[in-house]
Structure formats: C-alpha cells, structure tokens
mmCIF file of C-alpha atoms and ligand atoms in Angstrom:
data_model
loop_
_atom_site.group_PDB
_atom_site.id
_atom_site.type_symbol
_atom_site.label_atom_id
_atom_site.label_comp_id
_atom_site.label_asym_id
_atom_site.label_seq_id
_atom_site.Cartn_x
_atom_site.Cartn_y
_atom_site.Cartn_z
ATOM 1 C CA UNK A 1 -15.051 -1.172 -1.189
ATOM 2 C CA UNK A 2 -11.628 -0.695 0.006
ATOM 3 C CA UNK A 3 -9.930 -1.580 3.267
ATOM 4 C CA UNK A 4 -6.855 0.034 4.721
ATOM 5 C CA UNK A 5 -4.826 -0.071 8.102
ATOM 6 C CA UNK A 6 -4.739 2.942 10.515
ATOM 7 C CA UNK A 7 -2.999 3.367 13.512
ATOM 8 C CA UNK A 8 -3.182 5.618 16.426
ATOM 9 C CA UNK A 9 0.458 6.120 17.366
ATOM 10 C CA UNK A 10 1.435 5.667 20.649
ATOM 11 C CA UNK A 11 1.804 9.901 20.809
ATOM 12 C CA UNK A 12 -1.909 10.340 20.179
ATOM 13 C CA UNK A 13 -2.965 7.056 22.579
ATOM 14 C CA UNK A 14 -0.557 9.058 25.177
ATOM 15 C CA UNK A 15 -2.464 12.374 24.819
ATOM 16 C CA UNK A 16 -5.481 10.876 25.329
ATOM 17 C CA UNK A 17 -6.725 11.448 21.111
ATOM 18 C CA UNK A 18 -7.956 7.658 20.635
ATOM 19 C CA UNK A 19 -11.469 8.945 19.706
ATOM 20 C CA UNK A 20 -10.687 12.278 18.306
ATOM 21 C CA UNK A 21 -9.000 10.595 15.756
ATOM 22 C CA UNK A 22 -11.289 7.999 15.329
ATOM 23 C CA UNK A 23 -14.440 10.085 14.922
ATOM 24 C CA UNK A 24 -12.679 12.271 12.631
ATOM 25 C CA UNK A 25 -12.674 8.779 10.187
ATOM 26 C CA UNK A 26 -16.041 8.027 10.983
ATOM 27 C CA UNK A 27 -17.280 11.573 10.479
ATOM 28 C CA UNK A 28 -16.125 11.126 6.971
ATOM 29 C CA UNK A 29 -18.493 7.746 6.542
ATOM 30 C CA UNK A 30 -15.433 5.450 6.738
ATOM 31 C CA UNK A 31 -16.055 2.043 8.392
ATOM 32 C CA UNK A 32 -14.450 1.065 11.253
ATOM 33 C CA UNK A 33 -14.211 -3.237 11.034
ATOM 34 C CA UNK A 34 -11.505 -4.114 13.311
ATOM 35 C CA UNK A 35 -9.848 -2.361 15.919
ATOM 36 C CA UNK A 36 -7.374 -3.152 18.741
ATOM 37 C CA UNK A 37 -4.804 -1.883 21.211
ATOM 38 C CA UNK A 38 -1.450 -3.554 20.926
ATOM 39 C CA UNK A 39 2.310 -2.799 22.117
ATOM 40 C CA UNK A 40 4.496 -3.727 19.625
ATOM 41 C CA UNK A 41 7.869 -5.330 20.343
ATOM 42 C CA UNK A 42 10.450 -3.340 18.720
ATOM 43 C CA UNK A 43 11.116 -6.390 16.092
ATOM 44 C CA UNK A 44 7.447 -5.622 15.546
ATOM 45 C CA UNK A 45 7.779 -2.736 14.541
ATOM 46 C CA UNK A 46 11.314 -3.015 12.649
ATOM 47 C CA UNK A 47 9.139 -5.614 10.595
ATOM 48 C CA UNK A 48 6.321 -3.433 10.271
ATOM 49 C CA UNK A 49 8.227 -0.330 9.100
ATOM 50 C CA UNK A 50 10.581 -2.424 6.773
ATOM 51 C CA UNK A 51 10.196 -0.585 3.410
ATOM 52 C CA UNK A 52 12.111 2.023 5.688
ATOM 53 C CA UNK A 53 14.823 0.094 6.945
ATOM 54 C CA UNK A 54 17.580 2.167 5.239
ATOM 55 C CA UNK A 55 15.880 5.159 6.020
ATOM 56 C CA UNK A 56 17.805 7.265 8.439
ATOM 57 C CA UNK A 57 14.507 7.950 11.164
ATOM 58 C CA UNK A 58 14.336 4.273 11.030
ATOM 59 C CA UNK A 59 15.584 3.580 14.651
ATOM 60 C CA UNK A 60 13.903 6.470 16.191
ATOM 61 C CA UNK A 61 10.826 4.961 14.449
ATOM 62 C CA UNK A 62 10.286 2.255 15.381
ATOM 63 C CA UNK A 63 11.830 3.315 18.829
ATOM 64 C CA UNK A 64 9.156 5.454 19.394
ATOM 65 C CA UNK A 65 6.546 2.680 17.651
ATOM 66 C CA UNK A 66 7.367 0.541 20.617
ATOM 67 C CA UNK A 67 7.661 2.550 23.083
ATOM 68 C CA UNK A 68 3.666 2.582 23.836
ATOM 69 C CA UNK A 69 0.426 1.272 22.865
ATOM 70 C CA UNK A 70 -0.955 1.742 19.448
ATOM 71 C CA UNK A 71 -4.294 1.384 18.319
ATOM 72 C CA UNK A 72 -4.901 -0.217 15.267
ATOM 73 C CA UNK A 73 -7.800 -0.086 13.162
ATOM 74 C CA UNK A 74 -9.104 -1.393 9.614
ATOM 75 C CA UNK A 75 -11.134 1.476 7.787
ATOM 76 C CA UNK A 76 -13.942 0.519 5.191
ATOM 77 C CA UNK A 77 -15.029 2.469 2.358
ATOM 78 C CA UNK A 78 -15.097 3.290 -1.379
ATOM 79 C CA UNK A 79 -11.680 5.095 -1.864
ATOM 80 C CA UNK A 80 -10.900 4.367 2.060
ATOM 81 C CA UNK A 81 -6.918 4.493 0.894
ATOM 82 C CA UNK A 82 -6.852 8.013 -0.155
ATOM 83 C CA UNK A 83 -9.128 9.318 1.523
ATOM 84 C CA UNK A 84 -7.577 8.572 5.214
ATOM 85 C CA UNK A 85 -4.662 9.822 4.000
ATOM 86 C CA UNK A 86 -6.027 13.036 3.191
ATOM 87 C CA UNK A 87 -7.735 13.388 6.485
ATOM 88 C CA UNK A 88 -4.226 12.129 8.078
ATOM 89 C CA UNK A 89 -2.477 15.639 5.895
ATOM 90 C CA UNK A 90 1.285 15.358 4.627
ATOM 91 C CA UNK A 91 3.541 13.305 7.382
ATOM 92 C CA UNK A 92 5.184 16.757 8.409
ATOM 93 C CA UNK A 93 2.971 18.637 10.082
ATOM 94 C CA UNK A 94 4.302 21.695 9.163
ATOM 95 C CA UNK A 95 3.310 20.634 5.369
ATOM 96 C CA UNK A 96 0.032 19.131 6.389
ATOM 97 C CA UNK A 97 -3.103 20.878 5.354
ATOM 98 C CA UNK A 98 -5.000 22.755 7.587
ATOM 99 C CA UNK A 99 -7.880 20.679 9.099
ATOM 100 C CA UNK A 100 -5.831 17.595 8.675
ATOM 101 C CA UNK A 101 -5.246 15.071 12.139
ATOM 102 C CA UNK A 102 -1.329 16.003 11.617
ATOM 103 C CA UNK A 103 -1.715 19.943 11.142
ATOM 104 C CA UNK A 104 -4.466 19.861 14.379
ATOM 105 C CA UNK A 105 -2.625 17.268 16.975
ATOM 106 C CA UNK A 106 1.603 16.094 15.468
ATOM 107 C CA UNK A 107 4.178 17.222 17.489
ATOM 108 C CA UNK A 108 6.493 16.788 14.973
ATOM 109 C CA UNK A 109 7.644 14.419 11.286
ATOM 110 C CA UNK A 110 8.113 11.739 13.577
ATOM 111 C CA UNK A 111 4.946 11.506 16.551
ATOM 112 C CA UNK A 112 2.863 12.486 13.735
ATOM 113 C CA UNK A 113 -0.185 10.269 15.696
ATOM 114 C CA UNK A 114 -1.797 8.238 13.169
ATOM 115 C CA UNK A 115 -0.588 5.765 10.098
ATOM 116 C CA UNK A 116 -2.243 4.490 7.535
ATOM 117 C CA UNK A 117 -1.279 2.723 4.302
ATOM 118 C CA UNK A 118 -0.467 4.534 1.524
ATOM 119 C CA UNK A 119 -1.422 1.939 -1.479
ATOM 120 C CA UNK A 120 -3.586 -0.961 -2.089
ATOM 121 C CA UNK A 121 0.073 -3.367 -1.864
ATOM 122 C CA UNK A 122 0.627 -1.524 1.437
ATOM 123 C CA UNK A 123 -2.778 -2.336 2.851
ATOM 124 C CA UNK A 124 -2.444 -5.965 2.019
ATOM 125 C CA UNK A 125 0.634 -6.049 4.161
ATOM 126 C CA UNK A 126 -0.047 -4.324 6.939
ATOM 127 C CA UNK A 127 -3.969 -5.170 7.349
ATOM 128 C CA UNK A 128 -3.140 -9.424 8.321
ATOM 129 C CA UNK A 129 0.149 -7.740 10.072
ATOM 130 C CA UNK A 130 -1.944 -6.899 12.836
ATOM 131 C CA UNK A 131 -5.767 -8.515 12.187
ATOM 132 C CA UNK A 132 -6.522 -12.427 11.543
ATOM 133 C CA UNK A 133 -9.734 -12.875 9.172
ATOM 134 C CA UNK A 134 -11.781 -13.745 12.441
ATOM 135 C CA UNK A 135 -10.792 -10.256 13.719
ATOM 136 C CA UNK A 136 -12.149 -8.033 10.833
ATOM 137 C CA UNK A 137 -16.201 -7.442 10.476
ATOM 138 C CA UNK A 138 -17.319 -6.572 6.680
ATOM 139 C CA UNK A 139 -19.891 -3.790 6.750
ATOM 140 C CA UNK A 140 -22.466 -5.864 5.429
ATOM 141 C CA UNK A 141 -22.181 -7.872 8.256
ATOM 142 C CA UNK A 142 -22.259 -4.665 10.913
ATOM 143 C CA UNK A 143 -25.318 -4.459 9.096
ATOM 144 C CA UNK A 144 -24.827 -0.768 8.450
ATOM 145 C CA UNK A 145 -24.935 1.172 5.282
ATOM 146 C CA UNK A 146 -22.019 3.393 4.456
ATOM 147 C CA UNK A 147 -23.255 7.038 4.712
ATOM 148 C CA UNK A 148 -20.875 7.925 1.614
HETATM 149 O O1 CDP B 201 3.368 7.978 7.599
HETATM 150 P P1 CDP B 201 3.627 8.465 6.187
HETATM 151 O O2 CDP B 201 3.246 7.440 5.140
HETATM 152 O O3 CDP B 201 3.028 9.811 5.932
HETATM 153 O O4 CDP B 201 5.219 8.715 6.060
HETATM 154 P P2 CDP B 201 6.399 7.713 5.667
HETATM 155 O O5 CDP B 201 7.301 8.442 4.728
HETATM 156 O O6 CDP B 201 5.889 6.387 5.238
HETATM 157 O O7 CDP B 201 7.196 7.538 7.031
HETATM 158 C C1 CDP B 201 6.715 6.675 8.041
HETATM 159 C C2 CDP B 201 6.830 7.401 9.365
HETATM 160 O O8 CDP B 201 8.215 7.636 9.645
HETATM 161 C C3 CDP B 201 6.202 8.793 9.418
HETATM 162 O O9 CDP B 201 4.814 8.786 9.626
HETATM 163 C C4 CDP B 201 6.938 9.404 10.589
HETATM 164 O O10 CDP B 201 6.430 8.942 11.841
HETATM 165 C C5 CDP B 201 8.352 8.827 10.398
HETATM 166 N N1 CDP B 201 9.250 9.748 9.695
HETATM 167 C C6 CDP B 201 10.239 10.428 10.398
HETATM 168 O O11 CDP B 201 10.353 10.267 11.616
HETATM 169 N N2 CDP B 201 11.083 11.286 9.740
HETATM 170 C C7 CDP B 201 10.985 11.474 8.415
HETATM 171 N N3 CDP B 201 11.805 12.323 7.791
HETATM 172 C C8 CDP B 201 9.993 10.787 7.682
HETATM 173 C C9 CDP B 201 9.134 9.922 8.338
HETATM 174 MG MG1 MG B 202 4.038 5.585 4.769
#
C-alpha cells in the first residue's frame, strides 16, 4: 500500500473542480485518508517547491501556489504514486494524454490544477509537509476495502 500527496491547485479550487478532481482519484479505487484546505504563505510554498528553486518558473510558482487555497489530499493504494500521476497526464497540458485531469481542465504548464509526488522520496516529504500522523486515516481503519 502506497501513500502519496495530491493537491488541488488553487486554479482548479478557483474554478470550482475540488470534486471533479477528486472523484476522478476515487473512481480509480484510490483512497482518500487525509484531506484539507490550506493557503500557503509564499515561504510555504518556496519550501514546498524547493527541489525547483533554481528553476526559472520558480517565482511564478510558488506565486501562483500562494496566491489561493489549495486542497491537499493523501491518496491510498497499491501503486498510488504512479498511478495519480497518470491520471494527473504530463505537467504540460498540451503533452498530457487525452483523458488525463491536465489535458481535460490546465490552463496552461503552470495552473496545471493538481500535484502530486512523483517518487516514493517525494511522498515522504511532502505527505508530513502538510498532514501530522493524527491527520491521516489508514484504510483499514475507514474500514473500507480498496476496490482495486
Ligand atoms: O507537477 P509536475 O511534477 O508534473 O511538474 P514539475 O516539473 O515537478 O514542476 C512543478 C510545477 O511547476 C508544475 O506542475 C507546474 O505548475 C510548474 N511548472 C511551470 O510553471 N513551468 C514549467 N516549465 C515546468 C513546471
Ligand atoms: Mg513534480
């Protein structure tokens, strides 16, 4: 059982695609075990987008990170990882696959409306970056059984 960190960007919360995007996970059997609404502080999300700092969209980033809510969820399932990133498609939605959350609903490479981590090392980062043990059900204890 995996667990990785999605969130809604603050595009998708805007245009009103909280639970579009959310039943698209769940439609696929994924588990939701946490979720929240936060607005990050823009040294939130400098420190949550720091493997980009030298990037060149970094600013605008986390500019646009900050400048609304985000919802943030933790996804459980067997392969949750890659498999939310295949629902998310490629982070240009001009390359994303048809079907995908970014090919139906991005605007553009940057409000591309949802995140989530792209490894195992990236999920254990960003998962306690926004959830405290307390705040993050196990399955078991939804006491449901993954449809996958
Ligand atoms: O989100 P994903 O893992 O697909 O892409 P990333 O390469 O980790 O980049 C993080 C985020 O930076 C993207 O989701 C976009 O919002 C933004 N970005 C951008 O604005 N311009 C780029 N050329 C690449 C990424
Ligand atoms: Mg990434």
């Amino acid at each position: 059982m995996e667990h990785t960190l999605v969130i809604v960007k603050p595009d998708a919360v805007a245009r009103g695609l909280i639970g579009e995007v959310i039943r698209r996970f769940e439609s696929e059997g994924l588990v939701v075990c946490g979720l929240k609404m936060v607005r990050l502080a823009q040294k939130e999300a400098e420190g949550f987008y720091q493997v980009h700092r030298a990037r060149p969209f970094f600013d605008s980033l986390t500019r646009f990170m900050a400048a609304g809510p985000c919802v943030a969820m933790v996804l459980a399932g067997e392969g949750a990882i890659g498999r939310v990133r295949t629902l998310m498609g490629a982070t240009d939605p001009a390359k994303a696959a048809e079907g995908t959350l970014r090919r139906s609903f991005a605007a553009s490479i940057e409000k591309n409306v949802v995140h989530g981590s792209d490894s195992e090392a990236s999920a254990a980062f960003e998962i306690p970056y926004f959830f405290n043990r307390l705040e993050i059900v196990s399955p078991a204890e939804r006491g449901e059984i993954s449809v996958m």
